[in-house]
PDB file of C-alpha atoms in Angstrom:
ATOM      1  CA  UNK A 277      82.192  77.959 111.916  1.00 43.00           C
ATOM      2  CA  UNK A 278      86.087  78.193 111.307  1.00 40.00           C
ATOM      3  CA  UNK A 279      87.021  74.576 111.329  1.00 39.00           C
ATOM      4  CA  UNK A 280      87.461  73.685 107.478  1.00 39.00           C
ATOM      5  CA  UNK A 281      89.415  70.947 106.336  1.00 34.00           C
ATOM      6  CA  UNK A 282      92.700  72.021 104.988  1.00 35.00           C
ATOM      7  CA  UNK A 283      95.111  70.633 102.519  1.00 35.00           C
ATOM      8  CA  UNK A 284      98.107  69.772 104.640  1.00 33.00           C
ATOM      9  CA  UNK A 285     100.713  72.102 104.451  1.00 32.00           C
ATOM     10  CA  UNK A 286     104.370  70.978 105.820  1.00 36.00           C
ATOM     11  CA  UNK A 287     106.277  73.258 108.235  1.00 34.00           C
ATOM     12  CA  UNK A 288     108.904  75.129 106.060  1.00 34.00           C
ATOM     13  CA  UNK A 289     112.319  74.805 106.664  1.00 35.00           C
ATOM     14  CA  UNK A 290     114.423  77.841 108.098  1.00 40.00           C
ATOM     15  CA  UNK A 291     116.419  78.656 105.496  1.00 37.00           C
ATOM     16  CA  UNK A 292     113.528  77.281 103.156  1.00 37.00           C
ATOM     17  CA  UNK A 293     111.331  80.588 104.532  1.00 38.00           C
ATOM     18  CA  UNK A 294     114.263  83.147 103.732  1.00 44.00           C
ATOM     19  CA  UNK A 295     114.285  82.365  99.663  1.00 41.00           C
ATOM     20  CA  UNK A 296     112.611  84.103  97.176  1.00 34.00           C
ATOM     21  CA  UNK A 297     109.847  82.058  96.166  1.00 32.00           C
ATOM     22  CA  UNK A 298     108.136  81.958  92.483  1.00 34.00           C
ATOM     23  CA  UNK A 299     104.747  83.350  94.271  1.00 36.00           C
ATOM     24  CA  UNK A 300     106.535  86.134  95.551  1.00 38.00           C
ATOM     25  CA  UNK A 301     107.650  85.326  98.797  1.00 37.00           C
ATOM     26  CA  UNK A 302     110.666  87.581  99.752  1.00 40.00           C
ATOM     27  CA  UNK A 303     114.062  87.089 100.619  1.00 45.00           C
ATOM     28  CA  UNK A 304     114.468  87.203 104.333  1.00 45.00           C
ATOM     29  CA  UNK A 305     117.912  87.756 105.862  1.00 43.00           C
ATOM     30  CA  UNK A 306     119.564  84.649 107.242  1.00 47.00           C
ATOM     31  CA  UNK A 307     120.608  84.535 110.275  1.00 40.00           C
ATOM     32  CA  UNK A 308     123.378  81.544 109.459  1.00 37.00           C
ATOM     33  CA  UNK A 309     124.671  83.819 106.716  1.00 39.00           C
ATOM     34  CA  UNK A 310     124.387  87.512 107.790  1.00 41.00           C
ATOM     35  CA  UNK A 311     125.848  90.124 105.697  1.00 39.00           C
ATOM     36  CA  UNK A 312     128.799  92.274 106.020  1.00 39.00           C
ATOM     37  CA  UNK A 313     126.589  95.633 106.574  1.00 47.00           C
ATOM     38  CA  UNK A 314     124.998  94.336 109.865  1.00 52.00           C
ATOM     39  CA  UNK A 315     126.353  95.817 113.111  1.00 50.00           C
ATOM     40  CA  UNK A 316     125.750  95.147 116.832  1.00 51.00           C
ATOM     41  CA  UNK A 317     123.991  97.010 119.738  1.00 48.00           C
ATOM     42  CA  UNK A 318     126.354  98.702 121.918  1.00 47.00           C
ATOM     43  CA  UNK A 319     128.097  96.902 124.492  1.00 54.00           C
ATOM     44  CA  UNK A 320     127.553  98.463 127.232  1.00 71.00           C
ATOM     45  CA  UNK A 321     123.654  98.549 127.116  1.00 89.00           C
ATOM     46  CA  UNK A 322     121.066  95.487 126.930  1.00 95.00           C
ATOM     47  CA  UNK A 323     121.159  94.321 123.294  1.00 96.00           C
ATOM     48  CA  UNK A 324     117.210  94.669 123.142  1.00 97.00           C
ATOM     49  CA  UNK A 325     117.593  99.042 124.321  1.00 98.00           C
ATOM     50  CA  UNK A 326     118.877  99.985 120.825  1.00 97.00           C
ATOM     51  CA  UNK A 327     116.209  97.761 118.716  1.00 98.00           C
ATOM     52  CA  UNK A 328     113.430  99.037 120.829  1.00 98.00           C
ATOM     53  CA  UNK A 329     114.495 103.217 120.605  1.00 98.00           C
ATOM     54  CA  UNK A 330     114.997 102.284 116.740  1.00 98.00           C
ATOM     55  CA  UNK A 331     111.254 100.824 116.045  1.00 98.00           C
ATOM     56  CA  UNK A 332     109.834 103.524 118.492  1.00 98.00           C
ATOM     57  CA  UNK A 333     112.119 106.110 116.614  1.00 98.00           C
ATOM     58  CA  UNK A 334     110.425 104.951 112.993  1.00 98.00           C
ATOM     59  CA  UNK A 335     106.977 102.851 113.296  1.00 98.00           C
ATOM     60  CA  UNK A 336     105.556 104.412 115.904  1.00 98.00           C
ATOM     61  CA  UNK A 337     106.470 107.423 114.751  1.00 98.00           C
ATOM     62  CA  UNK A 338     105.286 106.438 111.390  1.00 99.00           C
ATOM     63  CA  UNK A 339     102.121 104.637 112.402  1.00 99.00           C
ATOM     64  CA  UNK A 340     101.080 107.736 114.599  1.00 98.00           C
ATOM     65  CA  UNK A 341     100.405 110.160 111.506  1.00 98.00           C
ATOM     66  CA  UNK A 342      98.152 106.762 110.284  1.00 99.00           C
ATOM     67  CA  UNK A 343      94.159 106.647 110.746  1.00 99.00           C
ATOM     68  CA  UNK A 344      92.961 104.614 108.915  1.00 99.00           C
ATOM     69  CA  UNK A 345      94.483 102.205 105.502  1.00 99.00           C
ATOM     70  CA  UNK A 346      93.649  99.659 103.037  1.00 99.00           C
ATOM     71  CA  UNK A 347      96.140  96.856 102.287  1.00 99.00           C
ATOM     72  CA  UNK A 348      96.306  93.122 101.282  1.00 99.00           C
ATOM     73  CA  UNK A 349      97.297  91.468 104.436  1.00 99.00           C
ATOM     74  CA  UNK A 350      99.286  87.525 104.390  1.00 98.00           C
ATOM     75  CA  UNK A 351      99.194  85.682 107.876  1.00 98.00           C
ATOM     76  CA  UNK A 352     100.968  82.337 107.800  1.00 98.00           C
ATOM     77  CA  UNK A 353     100.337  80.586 111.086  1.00 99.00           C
ATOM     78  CA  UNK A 354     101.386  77.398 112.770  1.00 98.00           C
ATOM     79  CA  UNK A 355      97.887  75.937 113.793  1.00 97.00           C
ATOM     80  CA  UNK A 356      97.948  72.299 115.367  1.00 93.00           C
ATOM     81  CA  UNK A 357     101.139  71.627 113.870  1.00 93.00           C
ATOM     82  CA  UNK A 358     100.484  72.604 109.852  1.00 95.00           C
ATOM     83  CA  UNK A 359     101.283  76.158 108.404  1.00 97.00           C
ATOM     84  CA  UNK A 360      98.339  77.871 107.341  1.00 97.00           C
ATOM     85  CA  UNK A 361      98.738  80.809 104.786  1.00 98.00           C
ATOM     86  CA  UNK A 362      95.598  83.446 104.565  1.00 98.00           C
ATOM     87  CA  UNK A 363      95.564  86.398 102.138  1.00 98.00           C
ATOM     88  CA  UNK A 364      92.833  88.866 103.121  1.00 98.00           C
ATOM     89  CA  UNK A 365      92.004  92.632 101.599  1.00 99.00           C
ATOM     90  CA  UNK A 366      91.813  94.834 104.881  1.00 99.00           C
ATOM     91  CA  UNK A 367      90.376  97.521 105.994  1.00 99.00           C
ATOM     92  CA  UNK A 368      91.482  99.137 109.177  1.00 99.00           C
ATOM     93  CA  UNK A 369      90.456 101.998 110.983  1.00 99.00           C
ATOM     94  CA  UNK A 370      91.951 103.407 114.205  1.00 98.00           C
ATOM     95  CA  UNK A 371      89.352 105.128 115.915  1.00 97.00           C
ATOM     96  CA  UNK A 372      87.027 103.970 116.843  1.00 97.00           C
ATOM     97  CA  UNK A 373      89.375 100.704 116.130  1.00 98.00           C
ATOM     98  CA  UNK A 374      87.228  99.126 113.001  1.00 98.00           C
ATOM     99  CA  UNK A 375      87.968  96.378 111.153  1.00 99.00           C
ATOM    100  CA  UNK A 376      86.851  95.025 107.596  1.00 99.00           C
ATOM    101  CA  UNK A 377      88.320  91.553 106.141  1.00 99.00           C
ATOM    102  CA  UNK A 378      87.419  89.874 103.008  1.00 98.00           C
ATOM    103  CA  UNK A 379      89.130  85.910 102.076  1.00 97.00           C
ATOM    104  CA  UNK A 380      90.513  84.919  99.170  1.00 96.00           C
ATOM    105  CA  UNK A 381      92.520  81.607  98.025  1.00 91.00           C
ATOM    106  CA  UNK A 382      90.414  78.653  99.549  1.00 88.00           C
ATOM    107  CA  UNK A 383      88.422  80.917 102.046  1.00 91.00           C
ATOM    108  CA  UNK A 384      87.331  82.789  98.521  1.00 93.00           C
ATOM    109  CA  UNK A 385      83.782  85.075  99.899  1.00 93.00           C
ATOM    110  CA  UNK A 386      84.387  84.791 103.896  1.00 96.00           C
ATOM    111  CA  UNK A 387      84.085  88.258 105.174  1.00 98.00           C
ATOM    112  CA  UNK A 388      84.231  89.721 108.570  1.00 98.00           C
ATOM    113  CA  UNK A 389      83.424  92.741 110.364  1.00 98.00           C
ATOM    114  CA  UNK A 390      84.212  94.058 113.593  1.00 98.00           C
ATOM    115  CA  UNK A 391      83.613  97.478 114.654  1.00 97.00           C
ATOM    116  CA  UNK A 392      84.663  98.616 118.187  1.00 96.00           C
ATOM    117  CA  UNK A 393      81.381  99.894 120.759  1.00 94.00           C
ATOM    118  CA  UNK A 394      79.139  97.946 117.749  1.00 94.00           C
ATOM    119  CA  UNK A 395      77.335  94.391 117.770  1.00 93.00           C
ATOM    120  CA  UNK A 396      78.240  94.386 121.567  1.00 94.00           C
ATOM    121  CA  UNK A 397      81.854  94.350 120.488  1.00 95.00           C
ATOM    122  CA  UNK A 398      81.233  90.371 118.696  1.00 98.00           C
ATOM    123  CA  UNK A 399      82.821  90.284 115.115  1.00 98.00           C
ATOM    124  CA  UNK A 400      80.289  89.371 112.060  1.00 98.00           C
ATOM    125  CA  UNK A 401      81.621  86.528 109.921  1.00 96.00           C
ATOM    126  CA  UNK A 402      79.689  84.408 106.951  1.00 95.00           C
ATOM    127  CA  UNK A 403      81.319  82.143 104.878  1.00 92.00           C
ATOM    128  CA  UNK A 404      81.811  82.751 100.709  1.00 83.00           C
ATOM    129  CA  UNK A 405      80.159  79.103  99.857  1.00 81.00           C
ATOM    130  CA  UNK A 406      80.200  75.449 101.127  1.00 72.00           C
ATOM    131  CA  UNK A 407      78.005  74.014 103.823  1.00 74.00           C
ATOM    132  CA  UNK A 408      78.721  76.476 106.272  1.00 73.00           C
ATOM    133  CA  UNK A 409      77.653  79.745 104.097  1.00 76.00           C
ATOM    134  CA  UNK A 410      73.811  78.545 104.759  1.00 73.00           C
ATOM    135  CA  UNK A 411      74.306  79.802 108.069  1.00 81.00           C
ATOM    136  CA  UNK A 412      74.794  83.182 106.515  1.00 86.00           C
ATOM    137  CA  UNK A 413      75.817  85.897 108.989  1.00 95.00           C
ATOM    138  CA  UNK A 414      76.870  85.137 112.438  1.00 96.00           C
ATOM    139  CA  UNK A 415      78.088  87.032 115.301  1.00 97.00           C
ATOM    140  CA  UNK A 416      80.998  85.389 117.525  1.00 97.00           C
ATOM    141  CA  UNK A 417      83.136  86.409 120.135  1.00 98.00           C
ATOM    142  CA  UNK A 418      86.231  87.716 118.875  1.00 98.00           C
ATOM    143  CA  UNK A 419      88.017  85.744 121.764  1.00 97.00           C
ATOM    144  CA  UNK A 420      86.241  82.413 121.534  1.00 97.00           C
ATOM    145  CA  UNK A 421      86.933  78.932 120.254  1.00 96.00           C
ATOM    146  CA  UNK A 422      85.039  79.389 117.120  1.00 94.00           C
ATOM    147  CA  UNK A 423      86.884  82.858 115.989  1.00 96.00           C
ATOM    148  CA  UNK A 424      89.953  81.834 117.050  1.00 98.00           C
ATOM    149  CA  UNK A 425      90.656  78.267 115.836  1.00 96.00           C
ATOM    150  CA  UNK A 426      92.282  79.763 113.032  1.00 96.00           C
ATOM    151  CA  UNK A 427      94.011  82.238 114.691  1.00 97.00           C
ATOM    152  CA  UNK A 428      97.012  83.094 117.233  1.00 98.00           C
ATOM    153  CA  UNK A 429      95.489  86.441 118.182  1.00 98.00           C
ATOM    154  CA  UNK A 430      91.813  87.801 117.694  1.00 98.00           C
ATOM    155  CA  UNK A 431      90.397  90.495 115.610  1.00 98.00           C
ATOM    156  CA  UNK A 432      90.923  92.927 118.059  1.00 98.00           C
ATOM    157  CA  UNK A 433      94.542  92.357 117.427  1.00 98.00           C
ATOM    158  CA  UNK A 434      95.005  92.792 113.932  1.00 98.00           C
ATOM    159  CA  UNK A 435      96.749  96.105 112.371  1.00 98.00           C
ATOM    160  CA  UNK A 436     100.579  96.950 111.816  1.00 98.00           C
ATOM    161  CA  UNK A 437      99.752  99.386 115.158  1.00 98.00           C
ATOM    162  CA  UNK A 438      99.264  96.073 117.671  1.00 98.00           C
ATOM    163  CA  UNK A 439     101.576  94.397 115.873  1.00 96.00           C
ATOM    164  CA  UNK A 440     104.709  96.595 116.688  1.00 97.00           C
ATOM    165  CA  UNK A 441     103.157  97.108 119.913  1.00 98.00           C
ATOM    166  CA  UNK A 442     103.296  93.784 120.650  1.00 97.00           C
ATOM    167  CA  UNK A 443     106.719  93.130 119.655  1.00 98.00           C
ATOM    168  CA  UNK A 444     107.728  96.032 121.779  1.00 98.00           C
ATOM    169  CA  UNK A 445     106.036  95.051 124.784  1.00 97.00           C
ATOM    170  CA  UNK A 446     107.473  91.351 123.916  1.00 96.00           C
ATOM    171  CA  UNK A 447     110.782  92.827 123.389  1.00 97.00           C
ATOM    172  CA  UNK A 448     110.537  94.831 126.973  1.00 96.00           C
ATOM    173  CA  UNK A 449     109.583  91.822 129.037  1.00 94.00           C
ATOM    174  CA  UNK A 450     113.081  90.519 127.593  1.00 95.00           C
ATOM    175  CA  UNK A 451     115.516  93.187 128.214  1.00 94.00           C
ATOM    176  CA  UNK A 452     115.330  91.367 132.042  1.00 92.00           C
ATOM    177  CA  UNK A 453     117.196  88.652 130.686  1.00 90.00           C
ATOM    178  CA  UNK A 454     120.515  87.762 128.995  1.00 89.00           C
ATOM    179  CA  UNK A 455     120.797  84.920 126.215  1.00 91.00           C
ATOM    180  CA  UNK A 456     120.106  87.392 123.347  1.00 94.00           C
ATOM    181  CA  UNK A 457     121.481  88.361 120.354  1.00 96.00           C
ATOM    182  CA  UNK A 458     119.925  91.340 118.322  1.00 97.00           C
ATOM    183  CA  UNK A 459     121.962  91.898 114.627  1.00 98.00           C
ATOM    184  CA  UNK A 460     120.740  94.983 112.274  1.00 98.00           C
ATOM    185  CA  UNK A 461     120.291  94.229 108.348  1.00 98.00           C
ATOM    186  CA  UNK A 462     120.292  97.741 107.017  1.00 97.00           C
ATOM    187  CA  UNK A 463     120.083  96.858 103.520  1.00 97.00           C
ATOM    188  CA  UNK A 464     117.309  93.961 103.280  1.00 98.00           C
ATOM    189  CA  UNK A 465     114.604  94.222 100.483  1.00 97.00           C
ATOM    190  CA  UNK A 466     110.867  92.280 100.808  1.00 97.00           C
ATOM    191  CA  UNK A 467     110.570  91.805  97.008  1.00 94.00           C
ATOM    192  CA  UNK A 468     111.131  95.309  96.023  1.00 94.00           C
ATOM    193  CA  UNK A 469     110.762  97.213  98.925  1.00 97.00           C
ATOM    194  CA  UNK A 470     113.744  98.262 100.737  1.00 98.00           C
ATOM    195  CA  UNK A 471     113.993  98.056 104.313  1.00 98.00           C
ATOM    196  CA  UNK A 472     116.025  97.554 107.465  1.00 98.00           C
ATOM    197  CA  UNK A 473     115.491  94.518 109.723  1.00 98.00           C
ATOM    198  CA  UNK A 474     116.492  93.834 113.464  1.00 98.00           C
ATOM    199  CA  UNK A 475     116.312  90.475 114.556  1.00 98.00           C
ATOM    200  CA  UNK A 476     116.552  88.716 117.894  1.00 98.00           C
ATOM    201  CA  UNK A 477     117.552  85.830 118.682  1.00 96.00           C
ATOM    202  CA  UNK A 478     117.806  83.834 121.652  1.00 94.00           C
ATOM    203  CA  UNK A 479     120.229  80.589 121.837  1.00 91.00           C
ATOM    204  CA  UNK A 480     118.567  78.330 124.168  1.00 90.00           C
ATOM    205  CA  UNK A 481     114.731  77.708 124.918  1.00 88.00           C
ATOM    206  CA  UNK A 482     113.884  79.011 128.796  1.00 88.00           C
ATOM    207  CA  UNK A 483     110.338  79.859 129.822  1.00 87.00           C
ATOM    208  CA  UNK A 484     110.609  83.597 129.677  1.00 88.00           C
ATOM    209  CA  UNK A 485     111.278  83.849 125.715  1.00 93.00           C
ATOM    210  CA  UNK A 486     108.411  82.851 123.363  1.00 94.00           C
ATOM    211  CA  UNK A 487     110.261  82.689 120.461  1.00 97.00           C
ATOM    212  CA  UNK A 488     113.582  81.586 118.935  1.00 96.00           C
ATOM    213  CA  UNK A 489     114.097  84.176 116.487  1.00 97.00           C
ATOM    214  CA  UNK A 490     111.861  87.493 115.547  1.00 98.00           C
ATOM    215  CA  UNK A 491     112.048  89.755 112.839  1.00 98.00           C
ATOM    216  CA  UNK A 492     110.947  93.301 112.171  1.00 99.00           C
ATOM    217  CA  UNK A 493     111.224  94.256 108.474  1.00 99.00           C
ATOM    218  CA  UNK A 494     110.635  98.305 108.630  1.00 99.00           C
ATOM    219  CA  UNK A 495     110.149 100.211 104.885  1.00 99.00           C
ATOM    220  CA  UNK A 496     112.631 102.683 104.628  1.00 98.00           C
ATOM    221  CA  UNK A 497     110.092 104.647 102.595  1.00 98.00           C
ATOM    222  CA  UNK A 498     107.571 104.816 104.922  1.00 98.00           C
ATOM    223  CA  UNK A 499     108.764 103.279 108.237  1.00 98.00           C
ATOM    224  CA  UNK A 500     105.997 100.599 108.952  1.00 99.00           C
ATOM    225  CA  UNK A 501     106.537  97.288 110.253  1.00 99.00           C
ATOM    226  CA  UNK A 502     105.321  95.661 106.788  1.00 98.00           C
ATOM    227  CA  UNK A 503     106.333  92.050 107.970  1.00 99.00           C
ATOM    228  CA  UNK A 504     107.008  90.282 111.573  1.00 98.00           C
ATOM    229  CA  UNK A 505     108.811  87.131 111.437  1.00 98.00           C
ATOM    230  CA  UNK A 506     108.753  84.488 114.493  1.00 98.00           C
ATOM    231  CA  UNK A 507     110.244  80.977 114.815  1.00 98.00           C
ATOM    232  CA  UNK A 508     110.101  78.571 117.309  1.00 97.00           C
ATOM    233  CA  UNK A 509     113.042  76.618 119.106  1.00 96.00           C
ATOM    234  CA  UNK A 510     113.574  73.480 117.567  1.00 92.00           C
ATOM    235  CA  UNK A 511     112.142  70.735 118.729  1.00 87.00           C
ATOM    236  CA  UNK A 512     115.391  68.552 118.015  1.00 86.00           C
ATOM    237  CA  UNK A 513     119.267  69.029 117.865  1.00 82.00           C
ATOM    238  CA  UNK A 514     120.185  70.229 114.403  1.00 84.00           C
ATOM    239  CA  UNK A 515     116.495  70.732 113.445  1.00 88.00           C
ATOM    240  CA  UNK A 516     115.607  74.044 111.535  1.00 90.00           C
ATOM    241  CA  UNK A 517     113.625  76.418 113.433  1.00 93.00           C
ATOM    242  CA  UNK A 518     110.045  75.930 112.747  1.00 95.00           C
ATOM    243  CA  UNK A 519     108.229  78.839 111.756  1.00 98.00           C
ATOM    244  CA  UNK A 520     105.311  79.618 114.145  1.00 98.00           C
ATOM    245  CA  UNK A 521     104.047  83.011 112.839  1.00 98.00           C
ATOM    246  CA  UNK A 522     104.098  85.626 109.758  1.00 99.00           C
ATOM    247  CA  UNK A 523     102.482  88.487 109.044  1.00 99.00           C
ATOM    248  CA  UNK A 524     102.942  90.717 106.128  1.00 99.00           C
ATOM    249  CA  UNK A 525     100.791  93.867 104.500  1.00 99.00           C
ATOM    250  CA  UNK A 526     101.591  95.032 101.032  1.00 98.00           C
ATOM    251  CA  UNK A 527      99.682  97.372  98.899  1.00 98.00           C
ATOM    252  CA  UNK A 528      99.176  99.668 101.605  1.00 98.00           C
ATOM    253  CA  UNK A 529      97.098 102.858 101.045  1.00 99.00           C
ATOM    254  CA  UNK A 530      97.106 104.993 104.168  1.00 99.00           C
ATOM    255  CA  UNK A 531      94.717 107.975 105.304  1.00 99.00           C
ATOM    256  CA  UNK A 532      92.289 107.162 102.455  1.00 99.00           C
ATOM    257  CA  UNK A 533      89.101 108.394 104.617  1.00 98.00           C
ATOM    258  CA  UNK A 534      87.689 105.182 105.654  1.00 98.00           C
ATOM    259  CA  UNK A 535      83.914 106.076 107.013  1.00 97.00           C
ATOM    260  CA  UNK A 536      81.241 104.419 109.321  1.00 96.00           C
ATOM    261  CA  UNK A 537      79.897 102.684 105.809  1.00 96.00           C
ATOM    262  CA  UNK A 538      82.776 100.686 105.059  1.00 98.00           C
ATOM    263  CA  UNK A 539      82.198  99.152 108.320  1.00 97.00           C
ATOM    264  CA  UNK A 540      78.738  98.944 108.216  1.00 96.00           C
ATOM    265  CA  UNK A 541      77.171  94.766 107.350  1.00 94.00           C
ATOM    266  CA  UNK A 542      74.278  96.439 104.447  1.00 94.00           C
ATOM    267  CA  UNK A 543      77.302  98.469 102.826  1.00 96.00           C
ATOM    268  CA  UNK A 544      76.425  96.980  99.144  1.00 94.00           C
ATOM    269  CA  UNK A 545      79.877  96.067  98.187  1.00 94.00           C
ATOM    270  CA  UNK A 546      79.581  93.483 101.029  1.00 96.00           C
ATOM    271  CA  UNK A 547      77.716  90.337 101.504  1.00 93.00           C
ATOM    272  CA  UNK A 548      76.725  90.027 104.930  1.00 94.00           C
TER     273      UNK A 548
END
């Protein structure tokens, strides 16, 4: 169902990804130039304590007053070795967790639904046009081949909510160790939008860390996690870290009374 051909897309550089692209694409802090304002975690605590009380302290927090929003979500993706980009308007809704996604760019007319309790708990998916939009609607397992070939995590993951969460329990699992590094960008911007970043970064590649670097840009205005940066190690000495996964939601619209009918396949403004 998901495998389409793509154009092939080259892994980005590491300092490539932190530029400011024409598209839009914000600057990222880099970690081979970090700015004057950054300061450390204190000594005499695990590096990871201070970075995990500070996203607890402001998304949670922040995401907690949040049941429901409407946002344009980006996921860029390492998938069999070529970076996929996906732009998506989302609709999200806490409880019961619901979830409505509609394609654009070269997945233009894909839509998907998946509503928690409903369809026994399979996602609803049809394609916008080409050969696979005859089969019109289909149900798949959020957790299968077919949903996921696209993917790193399923539906079921999807929301700034899991994200932080599983950053945090990421971030947890880590505080065991030594070999990190955590730095504090007070001052970083995403396009316009101020916000503070903490990013981690381990030196050497051992079993127990996933990834090489990992970013949390928070919005000072609001305090969500509106983007989560991670790289892999390279592969060879001198190499740029290759980025593995990014996530980012802009235009977000929070508490705007999402309802069973925008989650429900014969609401007219979809085409399921």
């Amino acid at each position: 169902m998901w495998r389409q051909a793509w154009s092939t897309l080259g892994v980005l550089c590491f300092l490539l990804v932190n530029s400011l692209f024409a598209q839009g694409v914000p600057e990222a802090p880099n970690p081979g130039q970090r700015p004057n304002t950054q300061t450390s975690a204190p000594a005499q605590e695990h590096p990871l304590l201070p970075a995990i009380a500070l996203v607890k302290d402001r998304c949670i927090t922040a995401l907690s007053k949040v049941q429901d929003y409407e946002a344009t979500f980006t996921k860029r993706e390492l998938i069999q070795g070529k970076l996929l980009t996906q732009v998506m308007f989302i609709r999200l809704r806490e409880q019961p967790f619901s979830v409505y996604l509609r394609y654009g760019g070269e997945q233009e007319g894909r839509e998907i639904l998946y509503l928690h309790g409903q369809n026994n708990n399979q996602l609803l998916a049809h394609e916008g046009s080409g050969f696979l939009s005859a089969f019109g609607t289909v149900p798949l397992d959020p957790k299968g081949d077919q949903a996921m070939s696209e993917n790193h995590y399923p539906v079921t993951h999807i929301g700034m909510r899991n994200l932080v969460n599983q950053i945090l329990d990421q971030w947890e699992i880590e505080t065991k160790f030594g070999e990190i590094d955590v730095k504090y960008f007070p001052n970083a911007k995403l396009g316009e939008r101020e916000c503070e970043v903490i990013e981690s970064f381990h030196p050497h590649p051992r079993r127990d860390f996933r990834f090489h670097v990992t970013r949390v840009f928070i919005e000072k205005s609001t305090g969500f996690p509106i983007r989560i940066e991670n790289y892999g190690f390279p592969t060879q000495a001198n190499a740029a870290p290759p980025l593995s996964e990014e996530y980012t939601y802009t235009n977000v619209k929070v508490n705007v009374g999402l309802q069973d009918k925008h989650f429900d396949r014969g609401n007219k403004e979809y085409k399921f």
